[in-house]
Structure formats: C-alpha cells, structure tokens
mmCIF file of C-alpha atoms in Angstrom:
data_model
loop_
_atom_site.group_PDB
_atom_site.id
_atom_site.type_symbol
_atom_site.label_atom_id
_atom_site.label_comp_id
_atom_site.label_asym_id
_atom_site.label_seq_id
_atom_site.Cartn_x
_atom_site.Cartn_y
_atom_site.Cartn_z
ATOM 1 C CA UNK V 1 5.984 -135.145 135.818
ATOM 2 C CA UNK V 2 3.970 -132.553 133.817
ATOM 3 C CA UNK V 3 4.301 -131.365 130.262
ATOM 4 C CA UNK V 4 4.641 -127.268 131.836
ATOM 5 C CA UNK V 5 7.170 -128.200 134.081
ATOM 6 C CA UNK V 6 9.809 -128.185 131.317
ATOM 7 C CA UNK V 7 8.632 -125.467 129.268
ATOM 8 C CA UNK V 8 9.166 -121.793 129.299
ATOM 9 C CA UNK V 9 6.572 -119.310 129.026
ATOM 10 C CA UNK V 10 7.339 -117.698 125.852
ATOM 11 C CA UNK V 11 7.254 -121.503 124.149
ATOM 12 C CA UNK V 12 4.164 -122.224 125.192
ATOM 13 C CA UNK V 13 0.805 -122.130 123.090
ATOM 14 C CA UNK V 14 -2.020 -121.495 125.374
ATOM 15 C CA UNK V 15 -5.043 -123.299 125.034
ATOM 16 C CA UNK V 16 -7.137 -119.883 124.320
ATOM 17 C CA UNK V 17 -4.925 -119.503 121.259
ATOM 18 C CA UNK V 18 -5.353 -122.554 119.942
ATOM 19 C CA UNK V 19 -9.030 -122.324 120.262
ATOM 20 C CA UNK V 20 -8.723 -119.034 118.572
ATOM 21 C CA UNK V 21 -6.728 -119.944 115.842
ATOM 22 C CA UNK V 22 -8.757 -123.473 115.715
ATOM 23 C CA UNK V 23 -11.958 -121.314 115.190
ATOM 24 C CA UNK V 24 -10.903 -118.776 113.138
ATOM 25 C CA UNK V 25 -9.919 -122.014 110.684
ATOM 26 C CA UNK V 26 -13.237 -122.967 110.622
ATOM 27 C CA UNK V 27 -14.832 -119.498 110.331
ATOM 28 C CA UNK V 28 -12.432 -119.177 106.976
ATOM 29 C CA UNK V 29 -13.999 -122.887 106.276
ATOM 30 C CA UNK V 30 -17.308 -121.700 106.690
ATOM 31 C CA UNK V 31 -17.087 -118.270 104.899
ATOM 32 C CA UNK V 32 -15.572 -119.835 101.994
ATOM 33 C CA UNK V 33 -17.924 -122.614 101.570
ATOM 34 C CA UNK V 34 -21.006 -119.788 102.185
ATOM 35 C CA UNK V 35 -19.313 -117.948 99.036
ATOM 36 C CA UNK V 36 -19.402 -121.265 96.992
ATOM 37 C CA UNK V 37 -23.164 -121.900 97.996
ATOM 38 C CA UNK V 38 -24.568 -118.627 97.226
ATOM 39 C CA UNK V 39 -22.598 -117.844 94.381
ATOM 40 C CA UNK V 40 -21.388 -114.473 95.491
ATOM 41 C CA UNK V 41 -19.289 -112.942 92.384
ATOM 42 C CA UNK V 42 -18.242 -109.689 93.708
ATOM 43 C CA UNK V 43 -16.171 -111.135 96.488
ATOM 44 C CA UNK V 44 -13.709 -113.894 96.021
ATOM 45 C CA UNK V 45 -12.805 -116.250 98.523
ATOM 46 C CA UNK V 46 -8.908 -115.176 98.907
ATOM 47 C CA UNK V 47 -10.446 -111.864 99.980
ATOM 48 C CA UNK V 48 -13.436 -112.503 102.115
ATOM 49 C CA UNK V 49 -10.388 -115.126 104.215
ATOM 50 C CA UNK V 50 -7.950 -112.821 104.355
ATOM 51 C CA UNK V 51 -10.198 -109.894 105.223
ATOM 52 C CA UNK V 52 -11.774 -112.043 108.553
ATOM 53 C CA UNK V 53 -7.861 -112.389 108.836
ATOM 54 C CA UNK V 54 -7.467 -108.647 109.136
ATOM 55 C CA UNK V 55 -9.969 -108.407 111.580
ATOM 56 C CA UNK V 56 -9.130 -110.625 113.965
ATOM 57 C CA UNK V 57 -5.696 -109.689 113.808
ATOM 58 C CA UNK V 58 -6.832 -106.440 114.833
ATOM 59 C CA UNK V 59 -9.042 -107.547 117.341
ATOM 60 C CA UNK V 60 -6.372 -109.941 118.772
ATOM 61 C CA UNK V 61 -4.118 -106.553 118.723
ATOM 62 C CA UNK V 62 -6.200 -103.979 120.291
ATOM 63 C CA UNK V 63 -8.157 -106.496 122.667
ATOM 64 C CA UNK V 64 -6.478 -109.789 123.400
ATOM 65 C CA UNK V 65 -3.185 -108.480 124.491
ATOM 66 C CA UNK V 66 -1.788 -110.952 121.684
ATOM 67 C CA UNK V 67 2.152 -109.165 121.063
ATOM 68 C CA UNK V 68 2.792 -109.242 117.406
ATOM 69 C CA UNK V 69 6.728 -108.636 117.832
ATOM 70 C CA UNK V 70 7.433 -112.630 118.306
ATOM 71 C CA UNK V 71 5.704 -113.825 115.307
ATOM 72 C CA UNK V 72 8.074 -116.383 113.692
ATOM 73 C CA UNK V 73 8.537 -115.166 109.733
ATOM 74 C CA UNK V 74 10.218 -118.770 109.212
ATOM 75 C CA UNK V 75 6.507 -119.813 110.129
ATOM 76 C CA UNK V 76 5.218 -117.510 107.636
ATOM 77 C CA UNK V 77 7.734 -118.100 104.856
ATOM 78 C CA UNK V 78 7.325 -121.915 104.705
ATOM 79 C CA UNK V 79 4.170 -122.803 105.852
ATOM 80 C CA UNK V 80 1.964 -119.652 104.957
ATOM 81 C CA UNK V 81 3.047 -118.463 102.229
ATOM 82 C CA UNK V 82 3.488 -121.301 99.767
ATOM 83 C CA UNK V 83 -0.083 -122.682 99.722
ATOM 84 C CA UNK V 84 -0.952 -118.805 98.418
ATOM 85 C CA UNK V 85 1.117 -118.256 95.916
ATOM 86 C CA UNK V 86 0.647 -122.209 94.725
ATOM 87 C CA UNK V 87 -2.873 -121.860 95.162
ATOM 88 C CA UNK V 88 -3.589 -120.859 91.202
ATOM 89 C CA UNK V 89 -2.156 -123.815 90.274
ATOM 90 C CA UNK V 90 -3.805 -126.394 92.415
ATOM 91 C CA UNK V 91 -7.435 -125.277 91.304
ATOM 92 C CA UNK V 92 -6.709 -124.727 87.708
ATOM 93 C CA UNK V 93 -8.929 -126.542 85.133
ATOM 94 C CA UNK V 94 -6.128 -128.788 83.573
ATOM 95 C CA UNK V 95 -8.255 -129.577 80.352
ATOM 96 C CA UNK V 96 -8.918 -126.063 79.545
ATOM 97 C CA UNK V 97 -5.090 -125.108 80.553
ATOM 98 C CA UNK V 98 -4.140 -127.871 77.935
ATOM 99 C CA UNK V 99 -5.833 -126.563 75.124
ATOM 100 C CA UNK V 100 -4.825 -123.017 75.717
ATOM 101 C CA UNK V 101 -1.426 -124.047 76.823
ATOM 102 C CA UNK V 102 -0.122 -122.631 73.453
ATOM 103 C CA UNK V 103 -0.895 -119.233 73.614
ATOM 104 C CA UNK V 104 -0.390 -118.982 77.270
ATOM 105 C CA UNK V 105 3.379 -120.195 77.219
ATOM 106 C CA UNK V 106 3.490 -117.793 74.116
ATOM 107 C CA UNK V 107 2.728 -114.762 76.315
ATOM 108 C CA UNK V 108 3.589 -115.863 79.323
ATOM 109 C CA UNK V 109 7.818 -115.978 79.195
ATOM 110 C CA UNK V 110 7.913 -112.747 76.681
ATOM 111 C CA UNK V 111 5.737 -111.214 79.394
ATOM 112 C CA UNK V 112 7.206 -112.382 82.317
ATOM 113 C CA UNK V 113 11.041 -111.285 81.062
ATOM 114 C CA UNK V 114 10.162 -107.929 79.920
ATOM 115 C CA UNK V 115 7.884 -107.208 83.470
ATOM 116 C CA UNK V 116 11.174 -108.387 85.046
ATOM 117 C CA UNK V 117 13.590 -105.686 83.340
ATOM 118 C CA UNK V 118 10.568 -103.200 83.358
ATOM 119 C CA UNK V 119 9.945 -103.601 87.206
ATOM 120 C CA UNK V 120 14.065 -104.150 88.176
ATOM 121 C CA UNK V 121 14.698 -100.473 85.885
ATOM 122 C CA UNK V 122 12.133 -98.790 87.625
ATOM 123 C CA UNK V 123 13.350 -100.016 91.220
ATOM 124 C CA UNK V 124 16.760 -98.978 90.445
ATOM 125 C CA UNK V 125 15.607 -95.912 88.725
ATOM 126 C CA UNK V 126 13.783 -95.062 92.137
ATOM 127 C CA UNK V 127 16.738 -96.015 94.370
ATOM 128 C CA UNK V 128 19.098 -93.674 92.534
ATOM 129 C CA UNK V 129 16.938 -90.723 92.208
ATOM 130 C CA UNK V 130 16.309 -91.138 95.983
ATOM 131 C CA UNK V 131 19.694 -92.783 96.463
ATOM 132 C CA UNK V 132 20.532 -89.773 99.148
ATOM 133 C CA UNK V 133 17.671 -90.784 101.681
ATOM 134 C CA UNK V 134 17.780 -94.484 100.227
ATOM 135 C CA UNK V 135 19.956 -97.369 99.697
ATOM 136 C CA UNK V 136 22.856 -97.383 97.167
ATOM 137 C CA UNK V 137 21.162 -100.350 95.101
ATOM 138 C CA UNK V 138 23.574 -102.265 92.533
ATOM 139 C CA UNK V 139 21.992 -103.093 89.044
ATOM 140 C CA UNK V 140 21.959 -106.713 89.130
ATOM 141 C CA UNK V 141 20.382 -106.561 93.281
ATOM 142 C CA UNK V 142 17.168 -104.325 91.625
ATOM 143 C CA UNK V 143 17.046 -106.618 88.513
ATOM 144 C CA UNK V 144 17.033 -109.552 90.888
ATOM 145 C CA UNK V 145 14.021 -108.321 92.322
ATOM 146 C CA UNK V 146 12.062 -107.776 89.471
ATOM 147 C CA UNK V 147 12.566 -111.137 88.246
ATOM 148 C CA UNK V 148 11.503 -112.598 91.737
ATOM 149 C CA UNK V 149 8.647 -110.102 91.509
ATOM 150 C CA UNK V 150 7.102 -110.228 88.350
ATOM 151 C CA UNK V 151 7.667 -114.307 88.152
ATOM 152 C CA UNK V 152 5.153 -114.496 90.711
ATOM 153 C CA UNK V 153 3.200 -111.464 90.748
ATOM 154 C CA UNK V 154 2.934 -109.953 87.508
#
C-alpha cells in the first residue's frame, strides 16, 4: 500500500516544494553567515533573510503557480512568528544587559505604558474620526491594542 493512496491532493507537500523551501533555508543560512564574514554594517541579517523571502515569494507567485490563498496562519502564528519577535532576546549579551539592567527596566515600563495609551488614543482617535467608513471601536478594544503593540514593537 502506498503513502499517496490515502492522501488528498490539497494535503500533500510535493517534493519540488520541499526542495524549494529546503533551499531557500539554506540560501537564508548562507546569506546570513556571508553578512557575518564580511562584516557588512549597512544591511542586517533580519533584512537581507526576509528580503530573499520577498523575492521568492514573488517569484513562487508570478512563476511557480504556488496559490497563496491556503497558507495556514496557525502555521505562521506559532511556528513563524515567535522565533522573530524572541529573537532579541536569544542573542542579547547577558553581561552587558546585567550591568545596564538598571536603567533599562527604568525606561523600559514608563516607556512601554505611556506608548501603550499614546498608540491605543490615537487608534481610537482614528476610528472615531473615520468611524462612518470604519469600525465603531470601544475604548478598552483600541487600548488593548496598543498595549499588545507597543509591548512588542515600540
């Protein structure tokens, strides 16, 4: 008994996307230890990876006949995502965080809560001077937000 016999189609990876995502892995491997090696300031690794992302999502678009509209956001959301935003944190120097943890936590919380009411105001500022052609957005929803936001992305 085969392995395709009891699959569909649409649950099926094909070998030529595997390859493809296989080697586009490496290509970010490769890029990113290239930008290490030469010591190439004016583009950071983040950016060179997640332009070559771009570009062969493009490419994968326009060319490989790859459709975009199944693409699993649970996927994205728990495997994708959290490495990125965590990614600060795994490469920080912890001896030079612990000596400047002081003034860090010092800025960092009065910072952080006044971004949030800052960015949660403006969002339901915008939402009720567009609230005709927008949503009706309650206070606490838009505050919400810009706690979420500015927590992570100041």
């Amino acid at each position: 008994l085969r392995y395709e016999t009891n699959c569909e189609e649409s649950d099926s990876v094909s070998d030529h996307a595997l390859a493809g995502g296989v080697s586009l892995l490496l290509l970010c491997v490769l890029v990113r230890s290239l930008i290490r090696k030469y010591e190439i300031k004016w583009m950071p690794e983040v950016g060179a990876v997640t332009l070559i992302g771009v570009i062969f999502g493009l490419l994968a678009k326009n060319f490989g006949g790859y459709n975009f509209e199944f693409f699993d956001e649970a996927i994205f959301m728990r495997v994708l995502l959290p490495p990125i935003i965590f990614n600060a944190a795994l490469i920080v120097d912890k001896h030079t965080f612990k000596k400047y943890a002081g003034p860090i936590f010092l800025l960092a919380f009065p910072g952080t809560f006044l971004c949030s009411f800052i960015c949660g105001y403006l969002l339901y500022g915008l939402a009720y001077a567009f609230g005709d052609r927008c949503i009706d957005l309650p206070i606490i929803e838009a505050l919400t937000w810009g706690a979420l936001i500015s927590s992570i992305d100041p």
